[in-house]
Coordinates of C-alpha atoms in Angstrom, one line a residue:
X15 CA 23.9 -94.7 67.7
X16 CA 26.3 -95.8 70.4
X17 CA 23.5 -97.4 72.4
X18 CA 21.2 -100.3 71.8
X19 CA 21.1 -102.9 69.1
X20 CA 22.3 -102.1 65.5
X21 CA 21.6 -104.3 62.5
X22 CA 24.7 -104.6 60.5
X23 CA 24.7 -104.3 56.6
X24 CA 25.9 -107.8 55.9
X25 CA 23.9 -109.6 58.6
X26 CA 24.0 -110.0 62.4
X27 CA 23.4 -107.5 65.1
X28 CA 25.8 -105.5 67.3
X29 CA 24.6 -105.2 70.9
X30 CA 26.0 -102.7 73.4
X31 CA 25.1 -101.9 76.9
X32 CA 26.6 -99.4 79.4
X33 CA 26.5 -101.3 82.7
X34 CA 29.3 -99.9 84.9
X35 CA 27.7 -101.3 88.0
X36 CA 27.7 -104.9 86.7
X37 CA 30.3 -107.6 87.1
X38 CA 29.0 -109.7 84.2
X39 CA 26.5 -109.2 81.4
X40 CA 25.0 -111.9 79.1
X41 CA 22.9 -111.4 76.0
X42 CA 19.7 -113.4 76.3
X43 CA 18.5 -114.1 72.8
X44 CA 15.0 -115.6 72.3
X45 CA 14.9 -118.4 69.7
X46 CA 12.3 -120.9 68.6
X47 CA 13.9 -123.7 70.7
X48 CA 14.3 -121.5 73.8
X49 CA 16.6 -118.8 75.2
X50 CA 20.3 -118.7 74.2
X51 CA 22.7 -117.1 76.7
X52 CA 25.7 -115.4 75.1
X53 CA 28.4 -113.7 77.3
X54 CA 29.2 -110.1 76.4
X55 CA 32.7 -108.7 76.3
X56 CA 33.6 -106.2 79.0
X57 CA 35.3 -103.1 77.7
X58 CA 36.6 -99.8 79.1
X59 CA 34.3 -97.4 80.9
X60 CA 31.6 -100.0 81.9
X61 CA 30.6 -101.0 78.3
X62 CA 29.6 -104.5 77.3
X63 CA 29.4 -105.5 73.7
X64 CA 28.5 -108.6 71.6
X65 CA 28.4 -109.1 67.8
X66 CA 25.7 -111.8 67.3
X67 CA 25.3 -113.5 63.9
X68 CA 22.2 -115.4 65.1
X69 CA 20.2 -112.2 65.7
X70 CA 18.3 -110.2 63.1
X71 CA 15.6 -107.7 62.7
X72 CA 12.6 -109.0 64.7
X73 CA 14.7 -110.9 67.2
X74 CA 13.8 -110.5 70.9
X75 CA 16.4 -110.2 73.5
X76 CA 17.2 -109.0 77.1
X77 CA 20.4 -108.6 79.1
X78 CA 21.2 -110.7 82.2
X79 CA 23.0 -108.8 84.9
X80 CA 25.4 -110.8 87.2
X81 CA 23.8 -114.2 86.3
X82 CA 20.5 -113.0 87.9
X83 CA 18.4 -110.1 86.8
X84 CA 17.0 -110.0 83.2
X85 CA 16.4 -106.4 82.0
X86 CA 15.3 -104.9 78.7
X87 CA 17.6 -102.7 76.6
X88 CA 17.5 -99.1 77.9
X89 CA 17.9 -98.0 74.3
X90 CA 15.3 -100.5 73.0
X91 CA 13.7 -99.4 69.8
X92 CA 10.5 -101.4 70.6
X93 CA 9.0 -103.4 73.5
X94 CA 6.2 -105.6 72.1
X95 CA 5.4 -107.0 75.6
X96 CA 5.7 -103.7 77.6
X97 CA 8.5 -102.4 79.8
X98 CA 9.2 -105.6 81.7
X99 CA 9.3 -107.8 78.6
X100 CA 12.0 -108.5 76.0
X101 CA 13.2 -105.8 73.6
X102 CA 12.9 -106.3 69.8
X103 CA 15.6 -105.6 67.2
X104 CA 14.4 -103.0 64.8
X105 CA 16.2 -102.3 61.5
X106 CA 15.7 -98.5 61.0
X107 CA 16.6 -98.9 57.3
X108 CA 13.7 -101.2 56.6
X109 CA 11.3 -98.3 56.4
X110 CA 11.5 -96.5 53.0
X111 CA 10.9 -92.8 53.5
X112 CA 9.0 -90.9 50.8
X113 CA 9.3 -87.4 52.2
X114 CA 12.8 -86.5 51.0
X115 CA 11.5 -83.2 49.6
X116 CA 10.2 -82.1 53.0
X117 CA 12.4 -79.5 54.7
X118 CA 10.0 -78.4 57.4
X119 CA 8.2 -75.2 57.9
X120 CA 9.3 -71.9 59.3
X121 CA 8.5 -71.5 63.0
X122 CA 6.5 -68.3 62.3
X123 CA 3.9 -70.5 60.7
X124 CA 3.4 -72.7 63.8
X125 CA -0.2 -73.3 64.9
X126 CA 0.2 -76.2 67.3
X127 CA -2.3 -78.9 68.3
X128 CA -1.3 -80.9 71.4
X129 CA -2.8 -84.3 71.7
X130 CA -2.5 -87.6 73.6
X131 CA -2.4 -90.4 71.1
X132 CA -4.4 -92.8 73.3
X133 CA -7.2 -90.5 74.2
X134 CA -7.5 -88.7 70.9
X135 CA -9.5 -91.4 69.3
X136 CA -11.6 -94.5 70.2
X137 CA -8.8 -96.7 68.8
X138 CA -6.0 -94.7 70.5
X139 CA -3.4 -95.5 67.9
X140 CA -1.0 -93.8 65.5
X141 CA -3.0 -95.2 62.6
X142 CA -6.2 -93.6 64.0
X143 CA -4.5 -90.2 64.3
X144 CA -3.3 -90.6 60.7
X145 CA -7.0 -90.7 59.6
X146 CA -7.6 -87.3 61.3
X147 CA -4.8 -85.4 59.6
X148 CA -7.1 -83.8 57.0
X149 CA -9.4 -82.6 59.8
X150 CA -6.4 -80.9 61.5
X151 CA -5.1 -79.3 58.3
X152 CA -8.5 -77.9 57.4
X153 CA -8.9 -76.5 60.9
X154 CA -5.7 -74.4 60.3
X155 CA -3.2 -76.5 62.3
X156 CA 0.3 -76.6 61.0
X157 CA 2.1 -78.6 63.8
X158 CA 0.9 -81.6 65.7
X159 CA 2.5 -82.0 69.1
X160 CA 2.4 -85.6 70.5
X161 CA 2.5 -86.0 74.2
X162 CA 5.3 -88.4 75.1
X163 CA 5.1 -91.8 73.4
X164 CA 8.2 -93.4 75.0
X165 CA 7.4 -96.8 76.5
X166 CA 5.5 -96.6 79.8
X167 CA 4.3 -99.3 82.1
X168 CA 0.8 -100.6 81.7
X169 CA -2.1 -99.9 79.3
X170 CA -2.5 -96.1 79.8
X171 CA -0.4 -93.2 80.9
X172 CA 0.1 -89.5 80.1
X173 CA 3.6 -90.5 78.9
X174 CA 5.6 -88.6 81.4
X175 CA 6.3 -91.8 83.3
X176 CA 8.2 -93.4 80.4
X177 CA 11.2 -95.6 81.2
X178 CA 12.5 -96.6 77.8
X179 CA 12.9 -93.3 75.9
X180 CA 13.8 -94.8 72.5
X181 CA 10.8 -97.2 72.2
X182 CA 7.4 -95.9 71.0
X183 CA 4.8 -97.5 73.2
X184 CA 3.3 -100.7 71.7
X185 CA -0.2 -99.6 72.8
X186 CA -0.1 -97.0 70.0
X187 CA 1.4 -99.2 67.3
X188 CA 4.7 -100.3 66.0
X189 CA 7.6 -98.0 65.0
X190 CA 6.5 -98.3 61.4
X191 CA 3.0 -96.9 62.3
X192 CA 4.6 -93.8 63.8
X193 CA 6.8 -93.3 60.8
X194 CA 3.8 -93.7 58.5
X195 CA 2.0 -91.0 60.5
X196 CA 4.9 -88.6 60.3
X197 CA 5.3 -89.2 56.6
X198 CA 1.6 -88.7 55.9
X199 CA 1.7 -85.5 57.9
X200 CA 4.6 -84.2 55.9
X201 CA 2.7 -85.0 52.6
X202 CA -0.1 -82.8 53.9
X203 CA 2.2 -79.9 55.0
X204 CA 2.0 -80.6 58.7
X205 CA 4.9 -80.6 61.1
X206 CA 5.1 -83.2 63.8
X207 CA 6.6 -82.4 67.2
X208 CA 7.2 -84.8 70.1
X209 CA 7.3 -84.2 73.9
X210 CA 10.4 -85.8 75.4
X211 CA 11.2 -86.2 79.1
X212 CA 14.8 -85.8 80.1
X213 CA 14.4 -84.8 83.8
X214 CA 13.5 -88.2 85.3
X215 CA 12.4 -91.8 84.6
X216 CA 9.1 -93.2 85.6
X217 CA 8.7 -95.2 88.9
X218 CA 8.0 -98.6 87.4
X219 CA 10.1 -100.4 84.8
X220 CA 13.4 -98.5 85.2
X221 CA 16.1 -101.0 85.8
X222 CA 19.1 -98.6 85.4
X223 CA 19.6 -98.5 89.2
X224 CA 20.5 -102.2 89.1
X225 CA 23.5 -102.0 86.7
X226 CA 24.2 -98.3 86.0
X227 CA 23.6 -96.4 89.2
X228 CA 25.9 -93.8 87.8
X229 CA 22.9 -92.6 85.8
X230 CA 21.7 -90.9 89.0
X231 CA 23.2 -88.7 91.6
X232 CA 22.4 -87.8 95.2
X233 CA 24.2 -84.5 94.8
X234 CA 21.0 -83.1 93.3
X235 CA 17.4 -83.9 94.0
X236 CA 14.1 -83.5 92.0
X237 CA 10.5 -84.0 92.8
X238 CA 11.0 -87.6 91.7
X239 CA 14.1 -88.3 94.0
X240 CA 17.7 -88.5 93.0
X241 CA 18.5 -86.4 89.9
X242 CA 19.8 -87.7 86.6
X243 CA 23.6 -87.4 86.7
X244 CA 24.4 -84.7 84.1
X245 CA 27.4 -83.1 85.9
X246 CA 29.0 -85.7 88.2
X247 CA 31.6 -88.5 87.7
X248 CA 30.8 -90.6 84.5
X249 CA 28.1 -88.2 83.5
X250 CA 29.4 -87.9 79.9
X251 CA 27.8 -91.2 78.9
X252 CA 24.5 -90.1 80.6
X253 CA 24.6 -86.8 78.6
X254 CA 25.3 -88.7 75.4
X255 CA 22.4 -91.1 76.1
X256 CA 19.9 -88.2 76.0
X257 CA 21.6 -86.2 73.2
X258 CA 21.4 -89.3 71.0
X259 CA 17.8 -89.8 72.0
X260 CA 17.0 -86.4 70.7
X261 CA 19.0 -87.0 67.5
X262 CA 17.3 -90.5 67.2
X263 CA 13.8 -89.0 67.2
X264 CA 14.7 -86.2 64.8
X265 CA 16.7 -88.4 62.3
X266 CA 15.3 -91.9 62.5
X267 CA 11.7 -90.6 62.7
X268 CA 12.0 -87.4 60.7
X269 CA 10.3 -85.4 63.4
X270 CA 10.2 -81.7 63.0
X271 CA 11.0 -80.8 66.6
X272 CA 11.0 -81.7 70.2
X273 CA 9.4 -80.1 73.3
X274 CA 11.6 -80.7 76.3
X275 CA 9.5 -81.3 79.4
X276 CA 10.1 -79.3 82.6
X277 CA 13.7 -78.5 82.1
X278 CA 13.7 -76.6 85.3
X279 CA 14.0 -80.0 87.0
X280 CA 17.2 -80.8 85.1
X281 CA 20.1 -79.8 87.4
X282 CA 23.4 -79.4 85.7
X283 CA 26.2 -77.2 87.1
X284 CA 28.6 -77.9 84.1
X285 CA 29.3 -75.5 81.3
X286 CA 28.0 -75.9 78.7
X287 CA 25.0 -77.4 80.4
X288 CA 23.1 -80.4 78.9
X289 CA 20.5 -78.1 77.3
X290 CA 23.2 -76.1 75.5
X291 CA 25.1 -79.2 74.4
X292 CA 21.9 -80.9 73.1
X293 CA 20.9 -77.9 71.2
X294 CA 24.3 -77.6 69.6
X295 CA 24.2 -81.3 68.6
X296 CA 20.8 -80.8 66.9
X297 CA 22.0 -77.6 65.2
X298 CA 25.1 -79.3 63.8
X299 CA 23.1 -82.4 62.9
X300 CA 19.6 -82.5 61.4
X301 CA 19.3 -78.7 61.9
X302 CA 21.8 -78.2 59.1
X303 CA 19.7 -79.6 56.3
X304 CA 16.1 -78.8 57.4
X305 CA 14.1 -76.7 59.8
X306 CA 14.1 -78.4 63.2
X307 CA 12.4 -76.7 66.2
X308 CA 13.4 -77.2 69.9
X309 CA 10.9 -75.9 72.4
X310 CA 11.3 -75.7 76.2
X311 CA 9.0 -75.9 79.2
X312 CA 10.8 -74.0 81.9
X313 CA 9.3 -72.7 85.0
X314 CA 12.4 -70.6 85.6
X315 CA 11.6 -68.4 82.6
X316 CA 15.2 -68.5 81.6
X317 CA 15.2 -66.2 78.6
X318 CA 18.9 -66.7 77.8
X319 CA 18.1 -70.1 76.2
X320 CA 15.9 -68.2 73.6
X321 CA 18.5 -65.6 72.5
X322 CA 18.0 -64.2 68.9
X323 CA 20.0 -62.6 66.2
X324 CA 19.3 -59.0 65.3
X325 CA 16.7 -60.2 62.7
X326 CA 14.8 -62.4 65.2
X327 CA 16.3 -65.8 64.2
X328 CA 17.6 -68.1 66.9
X329 CA 21.3 -67.9 67.6
X330 CA 22.4 -71.3 66.2
X331 CA 25.9 -70.9 67.6
X332 CA 24.7 -70.3 71.1
X333 CA 21.4 -72.2 71.4
X334 CA 18.7 -73.4 69.1
X335 CA 15.6 -73.2 71.3
X336 CA 13.0 -71.5 69.2
X337 CA 10.4 -71.0 71.9
X338 CA 9.2 -71.7 75.4
X339 CA 5.7 -72.6 76.6
X340 CA 4.5 -69.5 78.3
X341 CA 2.6 -70.6 81.5
X342 CA 2.4 -66.9 82.5
X343 CA -0.1 -66.1 79.8
X344 CA -2.3 -69.0 80.6
X345 CA -2.3 -68.2 84.3
X346 CA -3.2 -64.5 83.7
X347 CA -6.0 -65.5 81.3
X348 CA -7.3 -68.2 83.6
X349 CA -7.4 -65.8 86.6
X350 CA -9.3 -63.2 84.5
X351 CA -11.8 -65.8 83.3
X352 CA -12.4 -67.7 86.5
X353 CA -11.4 -65.5 89.4
X354 CA -9.4 -68.5 90.9
X355 CA -6.5 -67.5 93.1
X356 CA -5.4 -70.8 94.6
X357 CA -1.9 -72.2 94.1
X358 CA 0.2 -70.5 91.4
X359 CA -2.8 -68.3 90.3
X360 CA -2.1 -66.3 93.5
X361 CA 0.8 -64.6 91.7
X362 CA -1.6 -63.1 89.1
X363 CA -4.7 -62.4 91.1
X364 CA -3.9 -58.8 92.0
X365 CA -3.3 -57.5 88.5
X366 CA -4.3 -60.2 86.0
X367 CA -4.8 -57.9 83.1
X368 CA -1.5 -56.2 83.6
X369 CA 0.2 -59.6 83.6
X370 CA -1.6 -60.5 80.4
X371 CA -0.6 -57.3 78.7
X372 CA 3.0 -57.9 79.7
X373 CA 2.9 -61.4 78.2
X374 CA 1.4 -60.2 75.0
X375 CA 3.9 -57.4 74.5
X376 CA 7.1 -58.7 76.2
X377 CA 6.9 -62.5 76.6
X378 CA 7.0 -63.4 80.3
X379 CA 5.0 -61.8 83.0
X380 CA 7.7 -62.7 85.6
X381 CA 11.0 -61.3 84.4
X382 CA 12.9 -61.4 87.7
X383 CA 10.2 -60.3 90.0
X384 CA 9.5 -62.0 93.4
X385 CA 7.0 -64.8 93.3
X386 CA 4.9 -65.1 96.4
X387 CA 3.9 -68.6 95.4
X388 CA 7.6 -69.5 95.5
X389 CA 8.1 -68.0 98.9
X390 CA 9.4 -64.7 97.5
X391 CA 12.1 -66.1 95.3
X392 CA 12.9 -64.1 92.2
X393 CA 11.5 -65.8 89.0
X394 CA 12.5 -65.2 85.4
X395 CA 14.9 -63.2 83.3
X396 CA 14.1 -60.1 81.1
X397 CA 12.4 -61.1 77.9
X398 CA 11.5 -57.9 76.3
X399 CA 14.3 -58.2 73.8
X400 CA 12.9 -61.4 72.4
X401 CA 10.3 -61.5 69.6
X402 CA 6.7 -62.7 70.3
X403 CA 7.5 -65.9 68.3
X404 CA 9.7 -67.1 71.2
X405 CA 6.6 -67.7 73.4
X406 CA 4.0 -70.4 72.8
X407 CA 0.6 -69.2 74.1
X408 CA -2.3 -71.3 75.2
X409 CA -5.6 -71.3 77.1
X410 CA -5.6 -75.1 77.6
X411 CA -2.9 -77.8 77.6
X412 CA -2.5 -81.2 79.2
X413 CA -1.1 -79.8 82.4
X414 CA -3.5 -77.0 83.0
X415 CA -6.5 -79.2 82.4
X416 CA -5.2 -82.5 83.7
X417 CA -3.6 -81.3 86.8
X418 CA -6.9 -80.0 88.1
X419 CA -8.5 -82.4 90.6
X420 CA -11.3 -83.3 88.2
X421 CA -9.6 -82.5 84.9
X422 CA -12.1 -79.7 83.9
X423 CA -11.6 -77.7 80.8
X424 CA -11.9 -73.9 80.8
X425 CA -15.3 -74.1 79.1
X426 CA -16.6 -75.9 82.2
X427 CA -15.2 -73.2 84.5
X428 CA -15.9 -69.9 82.8
X429 CA -18.8 -68.2 80.9
X430 CA -18.9 -68.9 77.2
X431 CA -18.6 -65.2 76.2
X432 CA -15.5 -64.9 78.4
X433 CA -13.8 -68.0 76.8
X434 CA -14.7 -66.7 73.3
X435 CA -13.0 -63.4 74.1
X436 CA -9.8 -65.1 75.4
X437 CA -9.7 -67.4 72.3
X438 CA -9.9 -64.3 70.0
X439 CA -7.0 -62.8 71.9
X440 CA -4.8 -65.8 71.7
X441 CA -5.4 -66.9 68.1
X442 CA -4.6 -63.6 66.5
X443 CA -1.7 -62.4 68.7
X444 CA 1.7 -62.7 67.2
X445 CA 2.9 -65.5 69.5
X446 CA 2.4 -69.1 68.1
X447 CA -0.9 -70.5 69.6
X448 CA -1.3 -74.0 71.0
X449 CA -4.6 -75.8 71.1
X450 CA -5.2 -78.8 73.3
X451 CA -7.1 -81.6 71.6
X452 CA -10.9 -81.1 71.5
X453 CA -10.6 -77.5 72.6
X454 CA -11.7 -76.3 69.1
X455 CA -15.1 -77.8 69.6
X456 CA -15.4 -77.2 73.3
X457 CA -15.1 -80.9 74.1
X458 CA -17.4 -81.9 77.0
X459 CA -14.8 -84.5 78.0
X460 CA -12.3 -83.3 80.5
X461 CA -8.7 -84.6 80.6
X462 CA -7.9 -86.4 83.9
X463 CA -4.6 -87.6 85.2
X464 CA -4.5 -91.4 84.4
X465 CA -1.9 -94.2 84.8
X466 CA -1.7 -97.9 85.1
X467 CA 0.8 -99.2 87.7
X468 CA 1.1 -102.4 89.9
X469 CA -1.2 -102.6 92.9
X470 CA 1.2 -101.2 95.6
X471 CA 2.4 -98.3 93.5
X472 CA -1.1 -97.6 92.2
X473 CA -2.3 -97.2 95.8
X474 CA 0.5 -94.8 96.6
X475 CA -0.2 -92.7 93.5
X476 CA -3.9 -92.4 94.3
X477 CA -3.2 -91.4 97.9
X478 CA -0.4 -89.0 96.9
X479 CA -2.5 -87.3 94.3
X480 CA -5.3 -86.6 96.8
X481 CA -2.8 -85.3 99.3
X482 CA -1.5 -82.8 96.7
X483 CA -4.8 -81.0 96.8
X484 CA -5.0 -80.7 100.6
X485 CA -3.5 -77.2 100.5
X486 CA -6.4 -75.9 98.3
X487 CA -9.3 -74.4 100.2
X488 CA -11.8 -76.6 98.3
X489 CA -10.2 -79.8 99.5
X490 CA -9.2 -79.2 103.1
X491 CA -11.9 -81.6 104.2
X492 CA -10.6 -85.2 103.8
X493 CA -14.1 -86.4 102.8
X494 CA -14.1 -84.0 99.9
X495 CA -10.6 -85.2 98.8
X496 CA -11.9 -88.7 98.6
X497 CA -14.2 -87.6 95.8
X498 CA -11.1 -86.8 93.6
X499 CA -11.1 -89.5 90.9
X500 CA -8.7 -92.4 91.2
X501 CA -6.2 -92.0 88.3
X502 CA -5.3 -95.7 88.3
X503 CA -8.7 -96.9 87.1
X504 CA -9.6 -97.5 83.5
X505 CA -12.5 -95.1 83.9
X506 CA -10.2 -92.1 84.4
X507 CA -8.8 -92.8 81.0
X508 CA -12.1 -93.5 79.3
X509 CA -13.6 -90.2 80.6
X510 CA -10.7 -88.4 78.9
X511 CA -11.2 -89.8 75.4
X512 CA -12.5 -87.3 72.8
X513 CA -16.1 -87.8 71.7
X514 CA -16.0 -87.0 68.0
X515 CA -19.7 -87.5 67.6
X516 CA -20.3 -84.3 69.5
X517 CA -19.2 -82.4 66.4
X518 CA -22.7 -83.3 65.0
X519 CA -24.3 -81.1 67.7
X520 CA -24.9 -77.4 66.8
X521 CA -23.2 -75.9 69.9
X522 CA -19.9 -77.9 69.3
X523 CA -20.1 -77.1 65.5
X524 CA -20.3 -73.4 66.4
X525 CA -17.2 -73.5 68.5
X526 CA -15.4 -75.4 65.7
X527 CA -16.5 -72.7 63.2
X528 CA -15.2 -69.9 65.5
X529 CA -11.7 -71.5 65.8
X530 CA -11.6 -72.2 62.1
X531 CA -12.5 -68.7 61.2
X532 CA -10.0 -67.1 63.6
X533 CA -7.2 -69.4 62.3
X534 CA -8.1 -68.5 58.8
X535 CA -7.6 -64.8 59.7
X536 CA -4.3 -65.7 61.3
X537 CA -3.0 -67.5 58.2
X538 CA -4.2 -64.7 55.9
X539 CA -3.2 -61.5 57.8
X540 CA -0.8 -62.4 60.7
X541 CA 1.5 -65.2 59.8
X542 CA 2.8 -63.7 56.5
X543 CA 4.0 -60.6 58.6
X544 CA 5.7 -62.4 61.5
X545 CA 9.0 -63.2 59.9
X546 CA 11.6 -60.7 60.9
X547 CA 9.9 -59.6 64.1
X548 CA 12.4 -58.5 66.7
X549 CA 12.5 -57.9 70.4
X550 CA 10.9 -54.7 71.7
X551 CA 8.2 -55.0 69.0
X552 CA 5.3 -54.7 71.4
X553 CA 3.9 -52.3 74.0
X554 CA 0.8 -52.4 76.2
X555 CA -1.3 -50.1 78.3
X556 CA -3.8 -51.0 80.9
X557 CA -7.4 -49.6 80.6
X558 CA -9.1 -49.7 83.9
X559 CA -8.8 -53.0 85.8
X560 CA -9.6 -55.4 83.0
X561 CA -9.0 -53.5 79.7
X562 CA -5.9 -53.6 77.5
X563 CA -4.5 -51.8 74.6
X564 CA -1.6 -53.6 72.9
X565 CA 0.3 -52.7 69.8
X566 CA 3.1 -54.5 67.8
X567 CA 5.3 -53.7 64.9
X568 CA 5.3 -56.8 62.7
X569 CA 8.1 -58.1 60.6
X570 CA 7.1 -56.3 57.4
X571 CA 6.6 -53.0 59.2
X572 CA 2.9 -53.2 59.6
X573 CA 1.2 -52.4 62.9
X574 CA -1.1 -54.7 64.7
X575 CA -3.4 -53.4 67.4
X576 CA -5.6 -55.0 70.1
X577 CA -8.3 -53.5 72.2
X578 CA -9.8 -55.9 74.7
X579 CA -11.8 -56.0 77.9
X580 CA -11.5 -59.3 79.7
X581 CA -13.9 -58.5 82.5
X582 CA -17.7 -58.5 83.1
X583 CA -18.0 -54.7 83.5
X584 CA -17.7 -52.1 80.8
X585 CA -14.4 -50.1 80.7
X586 CA -14.4 -46.5 79.6
X587 CA -11.4 -45.1 77.7
X588 CA -12.1 -41.4 77.4
X589 CA -8.5 -40.3 76.6
X590 CA -8.0 -43.1 74.0
X591 CA -8.3 -42.7 70.2
X592 CA -9.3 -45.7 68.2
X593 CA -6.5 -47.7 66.6
X594 CA -5.6 -46.9 63.0
X595 CA -6.0 -49.5 60.3
X596 CA -8.6 -51.9 59.1
X597 CA -10.6 -53.9 61.6
X598 CA -9.7 -57.6 61.3
X599 CA -12.0 -58.9 64.0
X600 CA -14.7 -57.7 66.4
X601 CA -16.3 -59.6 69.3
X602 CA -19.1 -58.9 69.9
X603 CA -20.0 -57.9 66.3
X604 CA -21.5 -54.6 67.6
X605 CA -18.2 -53.6 69.1
X606 CA -17.7 -50.6 66.7
X607 CA -20.6 -48.7 68.0
X608 CA -19.5 -49.2 71.6
X609 CA -16.0 -48.0 70.8
X610 CA -17.4 -44.9 69.1
X611 CA -18.9 -44.1 72.6
X612 CA -15.5 -44.6 74.1
X613 CA -16.2 -47.7 76.1
X614 CA -15.2 -51.3 75.9
X615 CA -18.1 -53.6 76.6
X616 CA -17.7 -56.7 78.8
X617 CA -15.7 -59.5 77.3
X618 CA -14.9 -57.6 74.1
X619 CA -12.0 -57.9 71.6
X620 CA -11.1 -55.8 68.6
X621 CA -8.2 -56.4 66.3
X622 CA -6.9 -53.8 63.8
X623 CA -4.2 -54.0 61.2
X624 CA -2.3 -50.9 59.9
X625 CA -0.5 -52.0 56.8
X626 CA 2.7 -50.4 55.5
X627 CA 1.9 -47.6 53.0
X628 CA 2.8 -48.5 49.5

């Protein structure tokens, strides 16, 4: 890795820092008798380097910029005293991996469980998560997705305010604890994915402006200010910083994939752009020897990043993004279940069932159509030629729960029978489903936005969050906005921790049993037939205002059919014949009788599988 501190095979550590805005850089090495200042050699292109025989694994160090400011290593592998403290030298070869036989799992087998390490358990650590792996495997999960763990300021944060992207946050445990978690997951057949943030740095603890202002550009702007410089002068080092970060997590930690956060906020006019260059580096690196999955979050619905070969496999020589989070399917479902039409839900309010059908059959709901929420701008690219496996579907995730003013889950907003129907649609549809932690037992804990900044910034964050909701009808009154929880208090974090004791209660056990049974059906009947699915495999038809009929040709030639009514009134379908094949699932259980009378009862779901004749 061309960044950070590398332990050398025969002793000593090689330190390297890109500081094109500095006139002088010194290595500040902490030793038992005090700090030792060692000048670093200035090289071409703004690089400073020092080979230090006195340093070793475990040594703590900083860099001194222009005889004044002390800063951590931007490529620090560990920060034992948080983002403002010294970095610690970590020898990546000291951990002895025992998962050499692991080559990953095919993407078609993905059943994803997104979680926040700190709020997942009372202890909030990698080690505590390790102890829940059997629970997740028995539920039917095949991939754990960690919200960002890169070092963030303070004691609690969602992770998207990270400032040291190579250092797992010390609140969760040392690097060895994260490696132990990943190794244990592999031994149990579980993939581990990680959220990474390449569109901005957090507002506290980012010292790059002081010695490498070339990391940023005023040519482009994002919601967080000046954009990261991916296409201007001296941008190649910036690009390599993030490419090597991706390779670092995949190679040094044996992760099975990365989910790139909000790439629509990455502005890059070069060709190939940073997303294409990063994907190529992964495909030519760890992707050559094992199955590595790159997933996007992209509000632009840019289908070209997801291109496939004729047999449905990602085009390795073009990109290697296996899927994108599909916000469209969440928004359509949420609108059907709650009737909400504020904010981005306005784009789905008129025809929510049509938008849902299009997501199930074709991927995106918006494939170039005008978005009223975006002032009439066209959104998306055609996605019908992509297989369903290119779209991750969900009813809950950290954004869609936590970005609500009070962090309510869908089970607190919609009727139980409505949520049950939506869950049955998502978990058996061909697209890989994502669950958000605690969803499977209808956790009574919401998931609020929380952070821990210094006093001045904390006040600004609290006031800014409340202003964000002023455009919603419910919060036009300033007095009502004042009731929105303060995200900077410890209480916001504590209210978001899962209560595992609730699984002892019958109602929560029933939800867990429902999810487990549906995922068992998915593993038995759906997943084995997904490989080889191609674009154009699905088609849908609207039945009334809230009814849907959807059909897919699966990878083995079988046909999968869905009949669903996601509304509170019955839907007649006089001209429709019942799907062929064996019934896989019916909700409610008496659905067959209702269908014989050619009507779909409220909040009903029927799944049918028509196998290939032998």
